[in-house]
PDB file of C-alpha atoms and ligand atoms in Angstrom:
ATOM      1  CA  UNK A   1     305.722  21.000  56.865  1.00 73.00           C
ATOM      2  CA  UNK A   2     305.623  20.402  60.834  1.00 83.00           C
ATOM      3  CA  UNK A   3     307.352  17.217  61.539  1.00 91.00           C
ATOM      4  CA  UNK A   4     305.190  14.717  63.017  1.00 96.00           C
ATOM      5  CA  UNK A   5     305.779  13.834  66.613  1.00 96.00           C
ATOM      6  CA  UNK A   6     302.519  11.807  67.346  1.00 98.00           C
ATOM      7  CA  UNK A   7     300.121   9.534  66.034  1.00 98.00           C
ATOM      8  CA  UNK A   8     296.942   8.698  67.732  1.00 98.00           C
ATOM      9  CA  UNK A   9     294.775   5.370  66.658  1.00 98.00           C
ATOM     10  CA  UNK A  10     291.251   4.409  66.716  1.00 98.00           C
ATOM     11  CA  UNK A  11     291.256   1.088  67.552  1.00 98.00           C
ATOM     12  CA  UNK A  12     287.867  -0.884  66.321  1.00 97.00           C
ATOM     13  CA  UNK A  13     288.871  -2.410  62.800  1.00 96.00           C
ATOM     14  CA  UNK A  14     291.766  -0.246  62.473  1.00 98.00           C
ATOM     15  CA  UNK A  15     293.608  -2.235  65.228  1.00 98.00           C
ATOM     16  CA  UNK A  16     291.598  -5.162  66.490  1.00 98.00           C
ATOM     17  CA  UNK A  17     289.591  -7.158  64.158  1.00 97.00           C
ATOM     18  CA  UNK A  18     286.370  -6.003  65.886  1.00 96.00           C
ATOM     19  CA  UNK A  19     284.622  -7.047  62.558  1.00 96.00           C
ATOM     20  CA  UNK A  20     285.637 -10.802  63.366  1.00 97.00           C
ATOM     21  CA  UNK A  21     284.387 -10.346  66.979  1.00 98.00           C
ATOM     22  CA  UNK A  22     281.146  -9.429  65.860  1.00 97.00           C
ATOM     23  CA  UNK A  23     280.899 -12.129  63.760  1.00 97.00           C
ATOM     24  CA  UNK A  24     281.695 -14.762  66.719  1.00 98.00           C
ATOM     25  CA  UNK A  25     279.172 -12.913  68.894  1.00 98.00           C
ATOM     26  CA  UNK A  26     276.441 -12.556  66.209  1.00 98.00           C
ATOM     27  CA  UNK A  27     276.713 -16.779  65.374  1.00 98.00           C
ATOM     28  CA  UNK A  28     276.432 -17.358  68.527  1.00 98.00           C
ATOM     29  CA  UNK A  29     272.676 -14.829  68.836  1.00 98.00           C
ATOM     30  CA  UNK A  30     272.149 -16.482  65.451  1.00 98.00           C
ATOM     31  CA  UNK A  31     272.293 -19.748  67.008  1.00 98.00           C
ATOM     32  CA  UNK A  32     270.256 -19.346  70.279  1.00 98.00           C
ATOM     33  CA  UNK A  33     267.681 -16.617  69.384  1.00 98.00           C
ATOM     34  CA  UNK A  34     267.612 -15.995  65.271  1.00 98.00           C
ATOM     35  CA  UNK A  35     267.070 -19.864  63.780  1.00 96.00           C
ATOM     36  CA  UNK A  36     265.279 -18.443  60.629  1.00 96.00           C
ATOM     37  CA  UNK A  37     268.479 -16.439  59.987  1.00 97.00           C
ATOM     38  CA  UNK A  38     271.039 -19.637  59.583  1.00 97.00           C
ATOM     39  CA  UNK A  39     272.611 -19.227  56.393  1.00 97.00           C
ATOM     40  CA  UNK A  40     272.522 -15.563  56.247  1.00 97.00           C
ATOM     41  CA  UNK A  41     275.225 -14.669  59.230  1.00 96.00           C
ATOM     42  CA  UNK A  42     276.868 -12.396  56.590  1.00 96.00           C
ATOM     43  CA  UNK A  43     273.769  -9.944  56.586  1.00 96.00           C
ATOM     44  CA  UNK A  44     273.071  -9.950  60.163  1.00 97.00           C
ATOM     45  CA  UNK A  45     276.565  -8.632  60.672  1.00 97.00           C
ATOM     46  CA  UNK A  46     276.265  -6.272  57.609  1.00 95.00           C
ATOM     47  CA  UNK A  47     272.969  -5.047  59.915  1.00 95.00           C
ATOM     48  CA  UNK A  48     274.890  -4.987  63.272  1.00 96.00           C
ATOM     49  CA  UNK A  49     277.201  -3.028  62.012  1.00 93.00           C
ATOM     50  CA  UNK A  50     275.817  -0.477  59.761  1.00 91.00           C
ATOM     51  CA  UNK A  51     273.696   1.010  62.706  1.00 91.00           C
ATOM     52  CA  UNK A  52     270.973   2.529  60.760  1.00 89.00           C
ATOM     53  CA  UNK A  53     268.959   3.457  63.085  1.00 93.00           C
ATOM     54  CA  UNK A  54     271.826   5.573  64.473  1.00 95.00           C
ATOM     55  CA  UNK A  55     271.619   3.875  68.179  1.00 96.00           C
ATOM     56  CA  UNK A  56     275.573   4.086  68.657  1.00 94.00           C
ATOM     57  CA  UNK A  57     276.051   7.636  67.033  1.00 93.00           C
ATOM     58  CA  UNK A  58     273.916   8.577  69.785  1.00 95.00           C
ATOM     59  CA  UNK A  59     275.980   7.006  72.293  1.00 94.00           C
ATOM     60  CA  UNK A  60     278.950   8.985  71.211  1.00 92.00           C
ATOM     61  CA  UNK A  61     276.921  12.238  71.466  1.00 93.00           C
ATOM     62  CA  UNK A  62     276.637  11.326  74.799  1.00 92.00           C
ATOM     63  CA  UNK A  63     272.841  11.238  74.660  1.00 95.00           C
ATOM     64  CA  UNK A  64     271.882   7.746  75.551  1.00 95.00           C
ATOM     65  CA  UNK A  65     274.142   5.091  77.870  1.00 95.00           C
ATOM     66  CA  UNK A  66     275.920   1.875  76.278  1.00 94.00           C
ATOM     67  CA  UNK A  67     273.607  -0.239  77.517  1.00 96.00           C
ATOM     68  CA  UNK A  68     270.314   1.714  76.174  1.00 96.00           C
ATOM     69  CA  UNK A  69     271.411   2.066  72.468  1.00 96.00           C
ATOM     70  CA  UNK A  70     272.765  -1.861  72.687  1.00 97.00           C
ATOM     71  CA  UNK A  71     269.406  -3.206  73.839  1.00 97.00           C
ATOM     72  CA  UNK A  72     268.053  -1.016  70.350  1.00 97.00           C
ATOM     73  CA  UNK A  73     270.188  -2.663  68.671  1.00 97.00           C
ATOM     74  CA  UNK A  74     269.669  -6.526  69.639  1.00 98.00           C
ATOM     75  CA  UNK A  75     265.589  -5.544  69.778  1.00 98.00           C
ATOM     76  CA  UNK A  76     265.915  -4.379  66.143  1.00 97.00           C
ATOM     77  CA  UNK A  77     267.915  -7.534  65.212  1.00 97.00           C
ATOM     78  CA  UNK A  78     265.548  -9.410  66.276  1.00 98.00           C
ATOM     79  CA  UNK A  79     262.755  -7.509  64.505  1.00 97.00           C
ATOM     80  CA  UNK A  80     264.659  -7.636  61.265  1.00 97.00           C
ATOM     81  CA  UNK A  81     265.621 -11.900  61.566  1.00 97.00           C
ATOM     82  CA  UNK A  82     262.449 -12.967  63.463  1.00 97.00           C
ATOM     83  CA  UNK A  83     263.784 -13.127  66.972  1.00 97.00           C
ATOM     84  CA  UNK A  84     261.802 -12.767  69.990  1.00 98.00           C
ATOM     85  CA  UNK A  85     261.363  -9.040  71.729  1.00 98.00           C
ATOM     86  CA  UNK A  86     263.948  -8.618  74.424  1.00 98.00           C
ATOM     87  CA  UNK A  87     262.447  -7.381  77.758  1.00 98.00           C
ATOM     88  CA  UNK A  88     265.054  -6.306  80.295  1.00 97.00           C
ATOM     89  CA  UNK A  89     265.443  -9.906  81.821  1.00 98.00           C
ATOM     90  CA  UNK A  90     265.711 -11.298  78.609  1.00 98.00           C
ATOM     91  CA  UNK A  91     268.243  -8.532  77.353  1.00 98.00           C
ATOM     92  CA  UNK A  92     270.477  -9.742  80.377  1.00 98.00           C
ATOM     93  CA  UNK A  93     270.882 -13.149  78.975  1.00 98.00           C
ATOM     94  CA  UNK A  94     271.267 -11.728  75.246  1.00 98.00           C
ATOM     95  CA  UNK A  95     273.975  -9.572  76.349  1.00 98.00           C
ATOM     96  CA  UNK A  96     275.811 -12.290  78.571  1.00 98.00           C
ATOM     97  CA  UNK A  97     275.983 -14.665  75.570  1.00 98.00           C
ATOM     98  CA  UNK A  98     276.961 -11.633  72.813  1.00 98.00           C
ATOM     99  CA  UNK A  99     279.648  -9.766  75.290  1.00 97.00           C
ATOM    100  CA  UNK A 100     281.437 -13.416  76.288  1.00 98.00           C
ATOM    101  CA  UNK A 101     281.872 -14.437  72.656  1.00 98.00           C
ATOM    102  CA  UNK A 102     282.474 -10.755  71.398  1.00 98.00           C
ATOM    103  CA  UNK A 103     285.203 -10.458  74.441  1.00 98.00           C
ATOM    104  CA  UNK A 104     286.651 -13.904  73.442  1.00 98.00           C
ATOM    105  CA  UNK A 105     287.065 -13.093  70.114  1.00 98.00           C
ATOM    106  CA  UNK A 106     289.107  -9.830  69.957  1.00 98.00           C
ATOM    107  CA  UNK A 107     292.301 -10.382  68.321  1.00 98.00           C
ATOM    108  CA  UNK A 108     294.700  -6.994  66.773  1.00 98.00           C
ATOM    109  CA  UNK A 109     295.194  -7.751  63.406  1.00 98.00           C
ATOM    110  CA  UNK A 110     298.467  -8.943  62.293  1.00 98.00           C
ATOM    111  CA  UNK A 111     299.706  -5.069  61.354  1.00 98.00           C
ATOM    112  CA  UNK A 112     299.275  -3.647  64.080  1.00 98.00           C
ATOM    113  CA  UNK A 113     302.149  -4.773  66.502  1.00 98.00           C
ATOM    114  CA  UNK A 114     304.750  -4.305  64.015  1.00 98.00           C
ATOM    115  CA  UNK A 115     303.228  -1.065  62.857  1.00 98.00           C
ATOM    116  CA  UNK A 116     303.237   0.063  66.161  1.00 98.00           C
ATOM    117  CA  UNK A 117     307.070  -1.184  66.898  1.00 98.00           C
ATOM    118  CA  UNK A 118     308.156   0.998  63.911  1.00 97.00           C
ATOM    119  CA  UNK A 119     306.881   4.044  65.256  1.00 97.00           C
ATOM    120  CA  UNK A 120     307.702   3.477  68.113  1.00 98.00           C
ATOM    121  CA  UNK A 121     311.287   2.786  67.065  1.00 97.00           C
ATOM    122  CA  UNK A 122     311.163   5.944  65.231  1.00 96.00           C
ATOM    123  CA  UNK A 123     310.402   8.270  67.953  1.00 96.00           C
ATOM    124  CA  UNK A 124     307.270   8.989  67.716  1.00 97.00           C
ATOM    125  CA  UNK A 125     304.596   9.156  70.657  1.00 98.00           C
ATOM    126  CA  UNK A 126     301.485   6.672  70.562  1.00 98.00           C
ATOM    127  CA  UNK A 127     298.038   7.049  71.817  1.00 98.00           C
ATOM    128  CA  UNK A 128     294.521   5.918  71.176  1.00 98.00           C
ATOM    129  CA  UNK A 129     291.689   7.758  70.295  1.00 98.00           C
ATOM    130  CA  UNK A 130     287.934   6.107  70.542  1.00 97.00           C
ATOM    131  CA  UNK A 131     284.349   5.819  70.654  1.00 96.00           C
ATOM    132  CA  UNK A 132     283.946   3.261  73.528  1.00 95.00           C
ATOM    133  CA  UNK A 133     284.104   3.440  77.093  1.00 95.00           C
ATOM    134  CA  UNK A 134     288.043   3.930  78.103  1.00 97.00           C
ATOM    135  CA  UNK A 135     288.004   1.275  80.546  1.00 96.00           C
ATOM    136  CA  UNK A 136     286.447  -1.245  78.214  1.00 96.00           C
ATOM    137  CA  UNK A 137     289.180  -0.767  75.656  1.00 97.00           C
ATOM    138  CA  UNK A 138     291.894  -0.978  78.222  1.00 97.00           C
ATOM    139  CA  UNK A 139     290.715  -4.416  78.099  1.00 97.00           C
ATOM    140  CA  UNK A 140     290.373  -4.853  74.790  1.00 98.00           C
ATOM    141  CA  UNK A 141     294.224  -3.574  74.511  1.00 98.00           C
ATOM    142  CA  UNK A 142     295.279  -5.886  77.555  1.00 97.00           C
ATOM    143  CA  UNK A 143     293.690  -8.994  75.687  1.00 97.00           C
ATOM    144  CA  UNK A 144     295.079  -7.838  72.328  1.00 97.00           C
ATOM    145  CA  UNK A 145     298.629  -7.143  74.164  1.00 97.00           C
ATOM    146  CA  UNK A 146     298.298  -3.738  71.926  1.00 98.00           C
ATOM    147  CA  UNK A 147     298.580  -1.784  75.470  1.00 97.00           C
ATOM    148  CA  UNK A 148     302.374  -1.757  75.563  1.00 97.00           C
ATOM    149  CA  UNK A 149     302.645   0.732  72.567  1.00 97.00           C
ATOM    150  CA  UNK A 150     299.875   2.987  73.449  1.00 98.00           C
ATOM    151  CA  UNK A 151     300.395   5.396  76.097  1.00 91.00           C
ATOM    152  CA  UNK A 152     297.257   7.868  76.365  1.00 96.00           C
ATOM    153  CA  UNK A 153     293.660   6.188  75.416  1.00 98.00           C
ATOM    154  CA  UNK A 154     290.773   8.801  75.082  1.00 98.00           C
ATOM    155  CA  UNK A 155     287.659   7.200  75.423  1.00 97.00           C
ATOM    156  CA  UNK A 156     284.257   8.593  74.657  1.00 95.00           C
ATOM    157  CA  UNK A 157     283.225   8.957  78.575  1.00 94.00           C
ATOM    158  CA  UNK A 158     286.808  11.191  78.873  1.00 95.00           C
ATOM    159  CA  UNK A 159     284.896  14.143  78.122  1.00 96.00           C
ATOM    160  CA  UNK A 160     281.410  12.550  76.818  1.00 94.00           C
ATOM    161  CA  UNK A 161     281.534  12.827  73.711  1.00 95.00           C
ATOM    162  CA  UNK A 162     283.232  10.943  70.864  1.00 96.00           C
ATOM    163  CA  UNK A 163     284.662  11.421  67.308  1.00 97.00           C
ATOM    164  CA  UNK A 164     284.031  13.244  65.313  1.00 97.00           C
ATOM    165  CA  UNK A 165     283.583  16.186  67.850  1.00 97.00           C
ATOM    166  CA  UNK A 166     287.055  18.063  67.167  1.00 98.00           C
ATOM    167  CA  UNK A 167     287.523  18.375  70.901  1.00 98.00           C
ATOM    168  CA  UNK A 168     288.328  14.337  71.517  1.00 98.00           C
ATOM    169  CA  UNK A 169     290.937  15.082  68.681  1.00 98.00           C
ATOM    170  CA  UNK A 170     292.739  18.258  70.474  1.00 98.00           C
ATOM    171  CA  UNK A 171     292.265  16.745  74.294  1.00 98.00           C
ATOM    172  CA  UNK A 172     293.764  13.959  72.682  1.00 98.00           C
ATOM    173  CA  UNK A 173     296.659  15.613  71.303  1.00 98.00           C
ATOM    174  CA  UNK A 174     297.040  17.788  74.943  1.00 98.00           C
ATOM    175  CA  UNK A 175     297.392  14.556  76.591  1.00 98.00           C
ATOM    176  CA  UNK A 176     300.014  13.029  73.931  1.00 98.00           C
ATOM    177  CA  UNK A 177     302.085  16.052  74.226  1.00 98.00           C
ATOM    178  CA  UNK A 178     301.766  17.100  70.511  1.00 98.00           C
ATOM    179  CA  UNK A 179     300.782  20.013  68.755  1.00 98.00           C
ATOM    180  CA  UNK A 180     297.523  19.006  66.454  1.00 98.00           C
ATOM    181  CA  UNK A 181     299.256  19.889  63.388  1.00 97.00           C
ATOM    182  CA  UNK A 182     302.469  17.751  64.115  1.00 97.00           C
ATOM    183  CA  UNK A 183     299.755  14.415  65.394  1.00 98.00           C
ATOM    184  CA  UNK A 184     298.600  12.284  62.996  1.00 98.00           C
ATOM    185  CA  UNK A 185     294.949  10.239  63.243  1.00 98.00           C
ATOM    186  CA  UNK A 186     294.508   7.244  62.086  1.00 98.00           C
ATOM    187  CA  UNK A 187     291.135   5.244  61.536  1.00 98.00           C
ATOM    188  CA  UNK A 188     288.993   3.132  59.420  1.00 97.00           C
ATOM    189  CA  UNK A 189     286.086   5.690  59.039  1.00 96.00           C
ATOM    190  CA  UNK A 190     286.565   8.249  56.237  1.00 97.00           C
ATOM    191  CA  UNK A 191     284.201  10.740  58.039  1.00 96.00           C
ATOM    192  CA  UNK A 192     284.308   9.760  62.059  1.00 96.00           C
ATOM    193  CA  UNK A 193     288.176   9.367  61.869  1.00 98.00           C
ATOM    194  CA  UNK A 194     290.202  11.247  58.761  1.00 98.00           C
ATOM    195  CA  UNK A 195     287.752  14.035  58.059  1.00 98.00           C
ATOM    196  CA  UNK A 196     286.928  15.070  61.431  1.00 98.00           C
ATOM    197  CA  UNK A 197     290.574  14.259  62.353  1.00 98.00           C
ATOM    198  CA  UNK A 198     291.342  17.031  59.765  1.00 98.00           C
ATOM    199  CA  UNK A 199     288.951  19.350  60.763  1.00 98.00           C
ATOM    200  CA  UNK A 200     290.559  19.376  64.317  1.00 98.00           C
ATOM    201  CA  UNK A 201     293.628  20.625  62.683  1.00 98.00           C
ATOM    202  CA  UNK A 202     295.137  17.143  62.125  1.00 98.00           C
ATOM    203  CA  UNK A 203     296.322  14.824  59.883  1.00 97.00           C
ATOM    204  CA  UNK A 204     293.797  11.984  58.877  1.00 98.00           C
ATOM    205  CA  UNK A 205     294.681   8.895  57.483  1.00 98.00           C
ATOM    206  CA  UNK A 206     291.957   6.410  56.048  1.00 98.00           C
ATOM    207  CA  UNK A 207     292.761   3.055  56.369  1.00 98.00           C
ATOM    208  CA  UNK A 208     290.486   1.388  53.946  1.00 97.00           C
ATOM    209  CA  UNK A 209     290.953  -2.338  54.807  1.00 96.00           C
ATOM    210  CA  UNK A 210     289.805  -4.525  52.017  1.00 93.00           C
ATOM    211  CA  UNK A 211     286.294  -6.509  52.975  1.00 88.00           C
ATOM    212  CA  UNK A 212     283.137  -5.269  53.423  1.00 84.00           C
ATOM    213  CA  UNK A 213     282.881  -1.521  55.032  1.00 86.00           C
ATOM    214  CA  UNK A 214     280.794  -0.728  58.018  1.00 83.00           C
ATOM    215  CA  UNK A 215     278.961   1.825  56.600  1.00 84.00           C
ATOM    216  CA  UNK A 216     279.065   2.996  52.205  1.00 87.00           C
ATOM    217  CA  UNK A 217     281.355   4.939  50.688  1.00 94.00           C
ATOM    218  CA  UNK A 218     281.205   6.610  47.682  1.00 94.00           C
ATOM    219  CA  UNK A 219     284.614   7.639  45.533  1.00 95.00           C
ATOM    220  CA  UNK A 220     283.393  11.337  45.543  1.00 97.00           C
ATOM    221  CA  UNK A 221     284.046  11.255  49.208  1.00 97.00           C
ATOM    222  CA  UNK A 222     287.195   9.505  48.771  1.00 97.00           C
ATOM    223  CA  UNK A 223     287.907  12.299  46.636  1.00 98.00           C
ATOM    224  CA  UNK A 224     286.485  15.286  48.492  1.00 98.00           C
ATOM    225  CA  UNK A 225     288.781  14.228  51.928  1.00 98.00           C
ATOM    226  CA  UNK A 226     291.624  13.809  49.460  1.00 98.00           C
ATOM    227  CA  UNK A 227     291.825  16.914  48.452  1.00 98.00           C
ATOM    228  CA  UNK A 228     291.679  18.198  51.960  1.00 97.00           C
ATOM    229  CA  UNK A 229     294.595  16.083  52.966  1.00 96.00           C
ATOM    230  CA  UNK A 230     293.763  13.257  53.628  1.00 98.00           C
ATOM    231  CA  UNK A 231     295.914  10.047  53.184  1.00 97.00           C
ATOM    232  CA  UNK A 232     294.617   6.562  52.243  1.00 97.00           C
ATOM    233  CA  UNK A 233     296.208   3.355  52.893  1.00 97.00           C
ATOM    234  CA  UNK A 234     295.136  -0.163  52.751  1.00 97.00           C
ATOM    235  CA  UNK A 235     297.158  -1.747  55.551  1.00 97.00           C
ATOM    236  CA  UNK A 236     298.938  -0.549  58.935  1.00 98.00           C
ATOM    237  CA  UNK A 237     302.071  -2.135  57.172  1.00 97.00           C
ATOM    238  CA  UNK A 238     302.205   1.104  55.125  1.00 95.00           C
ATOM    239  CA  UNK A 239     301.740   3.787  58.041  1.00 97.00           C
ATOM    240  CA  UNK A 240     305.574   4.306  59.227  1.00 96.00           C
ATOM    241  CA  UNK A 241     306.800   4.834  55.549  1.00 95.00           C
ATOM    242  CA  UNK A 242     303.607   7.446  54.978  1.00 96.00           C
ATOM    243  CA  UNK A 243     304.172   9.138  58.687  1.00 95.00           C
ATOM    244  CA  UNK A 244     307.809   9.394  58.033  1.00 91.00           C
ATOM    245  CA  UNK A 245     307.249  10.528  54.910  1.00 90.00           C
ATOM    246  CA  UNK A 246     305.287  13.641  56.582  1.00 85.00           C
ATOM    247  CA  UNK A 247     308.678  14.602  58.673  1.00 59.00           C
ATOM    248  CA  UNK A 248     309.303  13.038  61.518  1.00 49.00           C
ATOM    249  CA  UNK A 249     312.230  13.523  63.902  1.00 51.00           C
ATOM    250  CA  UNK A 250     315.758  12.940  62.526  1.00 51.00           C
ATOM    251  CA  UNK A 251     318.119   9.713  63.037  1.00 48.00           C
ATOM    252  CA  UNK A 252     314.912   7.191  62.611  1.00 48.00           C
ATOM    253  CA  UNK A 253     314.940   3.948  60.605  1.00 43.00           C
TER     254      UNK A 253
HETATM  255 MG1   MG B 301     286.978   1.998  63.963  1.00 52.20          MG
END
């Protein structure tokens, strides 16, 4: 087996709670525009997230701009909870309130630092690898203090497209310095991260935080990427033992 000399991250809800952002943001749009939808916060998240109507997937095809598929989003929202229709003035204000509270609430969850440490201790070079704009998550890593462990970030405007295009996964790798093979991908989206990060010739590993998932998934597809390699854990605490365990460089621990 190649000994592992990488390991690239997503970083929504695999290292920052991004979940618990949206949940800040959305009480706050509850609050101000959705009054009829007090008492059911949990759903309007559930709906924020799942994207149904596929508005961010087509962001990361690079087909529509952030704000375009955002303003689909919050219009839909409002159709769904009985909000008022956003016209571009309007949308200005929504998105002031949502990006403030969203922005103030990103924390990394509590395994991700020492996660991050340990591989780091053991050698092993550290990037990120996701479907927002690389200058937004810069932030996101500043504010999280997650941006001293991570040396390369590949954003979805690096070559305008995102996961799970295998190309993000390679020009990732290039710019980590590690062969595909020897990188390992790690993300909280069975398909968008471990499949497609094992499709580019890399090793995927689901983490499958417990909570509600952003979008369904069904044990047969557990069990399909499985058998194609890929990994499962339930916590970052696990990741070192599970990327050692692959091979990594000698003299570690
Ligand atoms: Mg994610």
């Amino acid at each position: 087996m190649t000994p592992v000399r990488g390991v690239l991250l997503d970083i929504d809800d695999t290292l920052v709670d991004t979940r618990g952002a949206f949940e800040a943001a959305l009480g706050a749009i509850v609050d101000r525009y959705l009054p009829g939808a007090r008492g059911r916060e949990a759903e309007v998240l559930a709906a924020w997230r799942a994207d149904v109507a596929g508005h961010y997937r087509s962001y990361t095809r690079g087909e529509v701009d952030h704000r375009t598929q955002r303003m689909a989003r919050a219009n839909e929202l409002h159709a769904t909870f009985g909000g008022p229709p956003l016209d571009e003035e309007a949308y200005q204000e929504w998105d002031q309130l949502f990006e403030e509270r969203f922005s103030g609430a990103w924390r990394a969850h509590p395994d991700a630092a020492p996660a991050l440490e340990a591989l780091t201790r053991a050698g092993l070079r550290l990037g990120a690898l996701t479907n927002a704009a690389t200058a937004y998550q810069e932030a996101k890593l500043a504010r999280t203090g997650l941006d001293r462990w991570l040396g390369v970030l590949v954003g979805v405007d690096t070559l305008g497209v995102g996961k799970p295009h295998p190309r993000v996964f390679t020009e990732a790798c290039a710019r980590l310095g590690t062969e595909p093979a020897a990188t390992v991908y790690v993300g909280d989206e069975l398909d968008v991260d471990a499949v497609a990060a094992v499709a580019a010739g890399l090793r995927g590993v689901w983490l499958d935080r417990p909570g509600p998932r952003r979008v369904g998934v069904e044990q047969r597809e557990v069990g399909a990427a499985t058998e194609r390699g890929v990994e499962v854990v339930t916590d970052l605490g696990r990741l070192p033992d599970l990327v050692l365990g692959f091979g990594a460089p000698a003299g570690l621990g």
